[in-house]
Amino acid sequence: MAKSLIIALLLLAGCARPVPFPATESFSGTNAFQHVTKLVAFGPRPSGSDAARQSADYIASQLKAVGLEVEVQEFRAGTPRGPVLFRNVVCRTKSAAGQVIILGSHYDTKILPGFVGANDGGSSSGALLELARVLAGQPNLWFVFFDGEEAMEDYRADDGLWGSRYFVESLKAAGQVNRVQAMILLDMVGDANLTVTLPSSGSGDLLGEVFRAAETLGYRQYFSYFYGEILDDHVPFLQAGIPAVDLIDFEYGSAPGRNDYWHTDQDTLDKLSPRSLEIVGRTTLQLLRQLRAH
């Protein structure tokens, strides 16, 4: 066999090999924090605002920069404040046999004076952008940046979770619900005094896997149960029968156990830490490794 043909066959064989799963250390809290800083610089970003559009454009540009194809799901919906144009930013890694795992975050902010959502919307979106960079070569991963998580007035059947409800309905319409192995939601994950409070509304098996991942990395002290339900973007997935879990720190405040920075003008960059983003990001990587082993 000619030497050139042998080399070509070896190269093809190498290309066919699966890309090794990245080490958890490849997630950079500093990179994630830089993304949060950029989103906060746009100012308050309620759905339908120019700042929300700028945020969606920025997220899309960062995903494209790491070689991922991006879809912006635009849809208009009637809200208690009138019609609003929403934008989900979606990207999918290369397709392969087997089920997909969805990682999600929302990037919008609630309509409140001076509310820039550094932690609530900013931190999770920054972490998800860094996860997309690290995981761009892995198959069957979908990254979804939801618009409209925040209610225009009060959470109810016709207000709040706009983007995630729309996305799940699109999954149903495409007959793809059964293709999803799990949905992992990040929300409020940058608090310098990190306490990830996993709500009981998450799927039991996934909750256990999160704690196992944290234990493996020596982060178990940062993760606990929230003995109650939290209405968040994972709920429409649960209602569709998709296993889902919400990684959220619902103790974001001036003292342990308080949540008094949430939905206030105190939700600012100085309350966050790249180290906290790193802990959650690396735990999420370990969680994905475990789920892929099933």
Tab-separated table of C-alpha atoms in Angstrom:
chain	number	residue	atom	x	y	z
A	1	MET	CA	0.000	0.000	0.000
A	2	ALA	CA	1.346	3.411	-0.927
A	3	LYS	CA	2.721	5.428	1.979
A	4	SER	CA	0.475	8.401	1.148
A	5	LEU	CA	-2.637	6.188	1.284
A	6	ILE	CA	-1.622	4.763	4.657
A	7	ILE	CA	-1.194	8.276	6.035
A	8	ALA	CA	-4.581	9.311	4.667
A	9	LEU	CA	-6.275	6.301	6.272
A	10	LEU	CA	-4.599	7.029	9.603
A	11	LEU	CA	-5.778	10.626	9.448
A	12	LEU	CA	-9.330	9.527	8.705
A	13	ALA	CA	-9.234	7.083	11.597
A	14	GLY	CA	-8.032	9.859	13.878
A	15	CYS	CA	-10.850	12.122	12.733
A	16	ALA	CA	-13.365	9.391	13.528
A	17	ARG	CA	-12.273	9.125	17.125
A	18	PRO	CA	-14.556	10.838	19.647
A	19	VAL	CA	-13.233	14.052	21.130
A	20	PRO	CA	-12.146	13.356	24.742
A	21	PHE	CA	-14.420	14.874	27.338
A	22	PRO	CA	-12.774	18.050	28.649
A	23	ALA	CA	-11.227	18.184	32.095
A	24	THR	CA	-13.250	20.119	34.668
A	25	GLU	CA	-10.252	22.437	35.113
A	26	SER	CA	-10.773	23.722	31.571
A	27	PHE	CA	-13.691	25.848	32.788
A	28	SER	CA	-12.466	29.357	33.641
A	29	GLY	CA	-14.363	31.393	36.203
A	30	THR	CA	-12.493	34.460	34.970
A	31	ASN	CA	-13.772	33.966	31.428
A	32	ALA	CA	-17.318	33.482	32.711
A	33	PHE	CA	-17.094	36.633	34.839
A	34	GLN	CA	-15.942	38.659	31.829
A	35	HIS	CA	-19.114	37.632	30.002
A	36	VAL	CA	-21.210	38.667	33.009
A	37	THR	CA	-19.464	42.043	33.056
A	38	LYS	CA	-20.302	42.552	29.388
A	39	LEU	CA	-23.984	41.706	29.885
A	40	VAL	CA	-24.291	43.993	32.905
A	41	ALA	CA	-22.743	46.828	30.881
A	42	PHE	CA	-25.806	46.780	28.617
A	43	GLY	CA	-27.834	47.906	31.637
A	44	PRO	CA	-31.308	46.615	32.558
A	45	ARG	CA	-32.362	44.141	29.849
A	46	PRO	CA	-36.086	43.388	30.169
A	47	SER	CA	-37.598	41.424	27.304
A	48	GLY	CA	-38.278	43.530	24.238
A	49	SER	CA	-35.773	46.228	25.167
A	50	ASP	CA	-32.801	47.351	23.100
A	51	ALA	CA	-30.495	46.075	25.852
A	52	ALA	CA	-32.108	42.643	25.574
A	53	ARG	CA	-31.468	42.669	21.833
A	54	GLN	CA	-27.852	43.692	22.406
A	55	SER	CA	-27.483	40.886	24.927
A	56	ALA	CA	-28.890	38.314	22.501
A	57	ASP	CA	-26.541	39.583	19.790
A	58	TYR	CA	-23.566	39.370	22.137
A	59	ILE	CA	-24.429	35.820	23.226
A	60	ALA	CA	-24.841	34.754	19.593
A	61	SER	CA	-21.511	36.321	18.625
A	62	GLN	CA	-19.658	34.499	21.404
A	63	LEU	CA	-21.170	31.155	20.428
A	64	LYS	CA	-20.237	31.693	16.783
A	65	ALA	CA	-16.698	32.630	17.856
A	66	VAL	CA	-16.166	29.085	19.209
A	67	GLY	CA	-17.465	27.526	16.004
A	68	LEU	CA	-21.069	26.802	16.973
A	69	GLU	CA	-24.050	27.363	14.730
A	70	VAL	CA	-26.635	29.657	16.269
A	71	GLU	CA	-30.384	29.921	15.887
A	72	VAL	CA	-32.273	32.906	17.292
A	73	GLN	CA	-35.861	31.901	18.015
A	74	GLU	CA	-37.858	35.107	17.657
A	75	PHE	CA	-41.494	35.109	18.666
A	76	ARG	CA	-44.001	37.741	19.636
A	77	ALA	CA	-46.448	37.138	22.462
A	78	GLY	CA	-49.192	39.094	24.141
A	79	THR	CA	-48.262	39.949	27.725
A	80	PRO	CA	-49.919	41.916	30.547
A	81	ARG	CA	-47.904	44.866	29.227
A	82	GLY	CA	-48.859	44.352	25.586
A	83	PRO	CA	-47.140	42.491	22.729
A	84	VAL	CA	-43.430	41.789	23.280
A	85	LEU	CA	-40.795	40.400	20.914
A	86	PHE	CA	-38.800	37.643	22.639
A	87	ARG	CA	-35.529	36.089	21.483
A	88	ASN	CA	-34.218	32.688	22.587
A	89	VAL	CA	-30.600	32.120	21.540
A	90	VAL	CA	-30.048	28.439	20.747
A	91	CYS	CA	-27.000	26.508	19.601
A	92	ARG	CA	-26.443	22.794	19.126
A	93	THR	CA	-23.179	20.898	18.946
A	94	LYS	CA	-22.683	18.229	16.287
A	95	SER	CA	-25.360	15.557	16.178
A	96	ALA	CA	-24.599	11.913	16.938
A	97	ALA	CA	-26.433	8.770	17.903
A	98	GLY	CA	-28.081	8.895	21.320
A	99	GLN	CA	-29.968	11.442	23.350
A	100	VAL	CA	-29.187	15.109	23.830
A	101	ILE	CA	-28.653	17.107	27.005
A	102	ILE	CA	-29.915	20.682	27.202
A	103	LEU	CA	-28.116	23.330	29.262
A	104	GLY	CA	-30.075	26.509	29.880
A	105	SER	CA	-29.977	29.990	31.361
A	106	HIS	CA	-32.074	33.128	31.065
A	107	TYR	CA	-30.471	36.457	30.207
A	108	ASP	CA	-33.394	38.896	30.633
A	109	THR	CA	-34.010	41.010	33.732
A	110	LYS	CA	-37.197	41.833	35.583
A	111	ILE	CA	-38.725	45.277	35.025
A	112	LEU	CA	-37.501	47.036	38.168
A	113	PRO	CA	-35.728	50.379	38.706
A	114	GLY	CA	-31.949	49.998	38.421
A	115	PHE	CA	-32.067	46.201	38.209
A	116	VAL	CA	-29.100	45.026	36.092
A	117	GLY	CA	-29.303	41.355	37.118
A	118	ALA	CA	-25.611	40.650	37.633
A	119	ASN	CA	-26.452	37.409	39.412
A	120	ASP	CA	-30.045	36.902	38.264
A	121	GLY	CA	-29.610	36.278	34.568
A	122	GLY	CA	-26.052	37.546	34.145
A	123	SER	CA	-24.084	34.962	36.128
A	124	SER	CA	-25.746	31.904	34.629
A	125	SER	CA	-25.461	33.254	31.091
A	126	GLY	CA	-21.764	33.989	31.576
A	127	ALA	CA	-21.218	30.490	32.952
A	128	LEU	CA	-23.169	28.940	30.073
A	129	LEU	CA	-21.098	30.807	27.482
A	130	GLU	CA	-17.934	29.451	29.068
A	131	LEU	CA	-19.413	25.945	29.149
A	132	ALA	CA	-20.201	26.288	25.442
A	133	ARG	CA	-16.570	27.192	24.755
A	134	VAL	CA	-15.288	24.200	26.705
A	135	LEU	CA	-17.830	21.756	25.280
A	136	ALA	CA	-18.023	22.954	21.660
A	137	GLY	CA	-16.437	19.726	20.399
A	138	GLN	CA	-18.777	17.380	22.272
A	139	PRO	CA	-21.797	15.890	20.474
A	140	ASN	CA	-25.485	16.166	21.346
A	141	LEU	CA	-25.390	19.213	23.587
A	142	TRP	CA	-27.872	22.062	23.202
A	143	PHE	CA	-27.235	25.429	24.840
A	144	VAL	CA	-30.341	27.579	25.230
A	145	PHE	CA	-30.323	31.173	26.475
A	146	PHE	CA	-33.944	31.917	27.321
A	147	ASP	CA	-35.590	35.287	27.028
A	148	GLY	CA	-38.620	36.151	29.142
A	149	GLU	CA	-38.001	34.100	32.260
A	150	GLU	CA	-39.047	37.086	34.333
A	151	ALA	CA	-42.752	37.806	34.633
A	152	MET	CA	-43.950	41.148	33.325
A	153	GLU	CA	-46.090	41.441	36.454
A	154	ASP	CA	-46.641	38.182	38.394
A	155	TYR	CA	-45.882	34.570	37.577
A	156	ARG	CA	-48.997	32.796	36.341
A	157	ALA	CA	-50.097	30.682	33.383
A	158	ASP	CA	-50.012	33.702	31.056
A	159	ASP	CA	-46.968	35.495	32.482
A	160	GLY	CA	-43.327	34.491	32.985
A	161	LEU	CA	-41.203	31.648	31.581
A	162	TRP	CA	-42.000	32.903	28.090
A	163	GLY	CA	-38.867	31.601	26.397
A	164	SER	CA	-38.724	28.190	28.043
A	165	ARG	CA	-42.425	27.546	27.464
A	166	TYR	CA	-42.023	28.473	23.792
A	167	PHE	CA	-38.946	26.260	23.442
A	168	VAL	CA	-40.658	23.240	24.991
A	169	GLU	CA	-43.680	23.701	22.753
A	170	SER	CA	-41.338	23.746	19.760
A	171	LEU	CA	-39.803	20.473	20.983
A	172	LYS	CA	-43.243	18.939	21.193
A	173	ALA	CA	-44.186	20.162	17.728
A	174	ALA	CA	-41.002	18.640	16.293
A	175	GLY	CA	-41.562	15.334	18.109
A	176	GLN	CA	-38.211	15.677	19.908
A	177	VAL	CA	-39.214	15.446	23.570
A	178	ASN	CA	-38.099	11.817	23.825
A	179	ARG	CA	-34.722	12.717	22.372
A	180	VAL	CA	-33.800	14.740	25.491
A	181	GLN	CA	-31.994	12.846	28.242
A	182	ALA	CA	-31.949	15.743	30.696
A	183	MET	CA	-32.232	19.492	31.065
A	184	ILE	CA	-29.769	21.318	33.345
A	185	LEU	CA	-30.710	24.892	34.245
A	186	LEU	CA	-28.308	27.442	35.736
A	187	ASP	CA	-29.709	30.520	37.494
A	188	MET	CA	-28.108	32.855	40.050
A	189	VAL	CA	-24.780	31.019	40.326
A	190	GLY	CA	-22.270	33.822	40.900
A	191	ASP	CA	-22.873	34.853	44.532
A	192	ALA	CA	-19.515	35.345	46.307
A	193	ASN	CA	-21.109	33.564	49.286
A	194	LEU	CA	-22.173	30.594	47.195
A	195	THR	CA	-24.963	28.319	48.412
A	196	VAL	CA	-26.539	26.399	45.549
A	197	THR	CA	-30.036	25.500	46.785
A	198	LEU	CA	-31.434	22.733	44.593
A	199	PRO	CA	-35.255	22.944	44.616
A	200	SER	CA	-37.246	19.819	45.329
A	201	SER	CA	-39.088	20.315	42.047
A	202	GLY	CA	-36.061	18.861	40.235
A	203	SER	CA	-35.908	15.229	39.111
A	204	GLY	CA	-34.741	12.985	41.949
A	205	ASP	CA	-32.076	11.102	40.007
A	206	LEU	CA	-30.591	14.328	38.675
A	207	LEU	CA	-30.501	15.893	42.127
A	208	GLY	CA	-28.495	12.926	43.342
A	209	GLU	CA	-26.121	13.213	40.386
A	210	VAL	CA	-25.495	16.898	41.155
A	211	PHE	CA	-24.517	16.103	44.737
A	212	ARG	CA	-22.301	13.237	43.540
A	213	ALA	CA	-20.574	15.552	41.060
A	214	ALA	CA	-19.981	18.178	43.745
A	215	GLU	CA	-18.648	15.535	46.136
A	216	THR	CA	-16.251	14.228	43.486
A	217	LEU	CA	-14.732	17.682	43.029
A	218	GLY	CA	-14.618	18.591	46.725
A	219	TYR	CA	-17.414	21.175	46.388
A	220	ARG	CA	-20.132	19.430	48.376
A	221	GLN	CA	-20.285	22.185	51.014
A	222	TYR	CA	-21.575	24.645	48.411
A	223	PHE	CA	-24.643	22.554	47.514
A	224	SER	CA	-27.785	21.955	49.556
A	225	TYR	CA	-31.496	21.293	49.197
A	226	PHE	CA	-34.149	23.984	49.023
A	227	TYR	CA	-37.126	22.338	50.689
A	228	GLY	CA	-39.736	23.809	48.440
A	229	GLU	CA	-40.459	24.476	44.799
A	230	ILE	CA	-38.911	27.265	42.749
A	231	LEU	CA	-40.709	28.339	39.599
A	232	ASP	CA	-37.989	28.618	36.977
A	233	ASP	CA	-37.207	27.710	33.370
A	234	HIS	CA	-36.794	24.017	34.207
A	235	VAL	CA	-40.506	23.675	35.052
A	236	PRO	CA	-41.869	23.558	31.456
A	237	PHE	CA	-39.417	20.720	30.778
A	238	LEU	CA	-40.583	18.804	33.841
A	239	GLN	CA	-44.185	19.301	32.764
A	240	ALA	CA	-43.284	17.785	29.373
A	241	GLY	CA	-41.820	14.712	31.073
A	242	ILE	CA	-38.170	15.695	30.590
A	243	PRO	CA	-35.872	15.120	33.611
A	244	ALA	CA	-34.630	18.524	34.759
A	245	VAL	CA	-32.711	20.167	37.589
A	246	ASP	CA	-32.236	23.810	38.619
A	247	LEU	CA	-28.819	24.900	39.906
A	248	ILE	CA	-29.793	28.104	41.709
A	249	ASP	CA	-28.509	30.027	44.729
A	250	PHE	CA	-31.648	31.302	46.427
A	251	GLU	CA	-29.736	32.659	49.431
A	252	TYR	CA	-28.421	35.796	47.787
A	253	GLY	CA	-28.337	38.528	50.367
A	254	SER	CA	-26.706	40.583	53.081
A	255	ALA	CA	-26.478	37.697	55.566
A	256	PRO	CA	-26.595	33.872	55.495
A	257	GLY	CA	-30.075	32.587	54.737
A	258	ARG	CA	-31.304	35.904	53.367
A	259	ASN	CA	-32.278	36.625	49.793
A	260	ASP	CA	-32.564	40.408	49.998
A	261	TYR	CA	-30.393	41.221	46.958
A	262	TRP	CA	-32.750	39.270	44.696
A	263	HIS	CA	-34.828	41.462	42.364
A	264	THR	CA	-33.320	44.674	43.720
A	265	ASP	CA	-30.809	47.268	42.550
A	266	GLN	CA	-28.312	45.543	44.878
A	267	ASP	CA	-27.837	42.699	42.379
A	268	THR	CA	-24.541	44.104	41.101
A	269	LEU	CA	-21.146	42.815	39.998
A	270	ASP	CA	-19.457	43.509	43.332
A	271	LYS	CA	-21.574	40.758	44.928
A	272	LEU	CA	-20.209	38.105	42.570
A	273	SER	CA	-17.058	36.007	42.424
A	274	PRO	CA	-15.281	34.255	39.519
A	275	ARG	CA	-14.549	31.461	41.995
A	276	SER	CA	-18.268	30.802	42.496
A	277	LEU	CA	-18.806	30.681	38.738
A	278	GLU	CA	-15.903	28.252	38.526
A	279	ILE	CA	-17.359	25.957	41.188
A	280	VAL	CA	-20.725	25.757	39.453
A	281	GLY	CA	-19.238	25.471	35.974
A	282	ARG	CA	-16.860	22.682	36.911
A	283	THR	CA	-19.573	20.844	38.817
A	284	THR	CA	-21.761	21.062	35.726
A	285	LEU	CA	-18.953	19.568	33.625
A	286	GLN	CA	-18.609	16.689	36.089
A	287	LEU	CA	-22.377	16.211	36.065
A	288	LEU	CA	-22.336	15.949	32.265
A	289	ARG	CA	-19.501	13.426	32.425
A	290	GLN	CA	-21.571	11.288	34.789
A	291	LEU	CA	-24.715	11.527	32.652
A	292	ARG	CA	-22.768	10.602	29.528
A	293	ALA	CA	-21.517	7.482	31.318
A	294	HIS	CA	-25.085	6.181	31.764
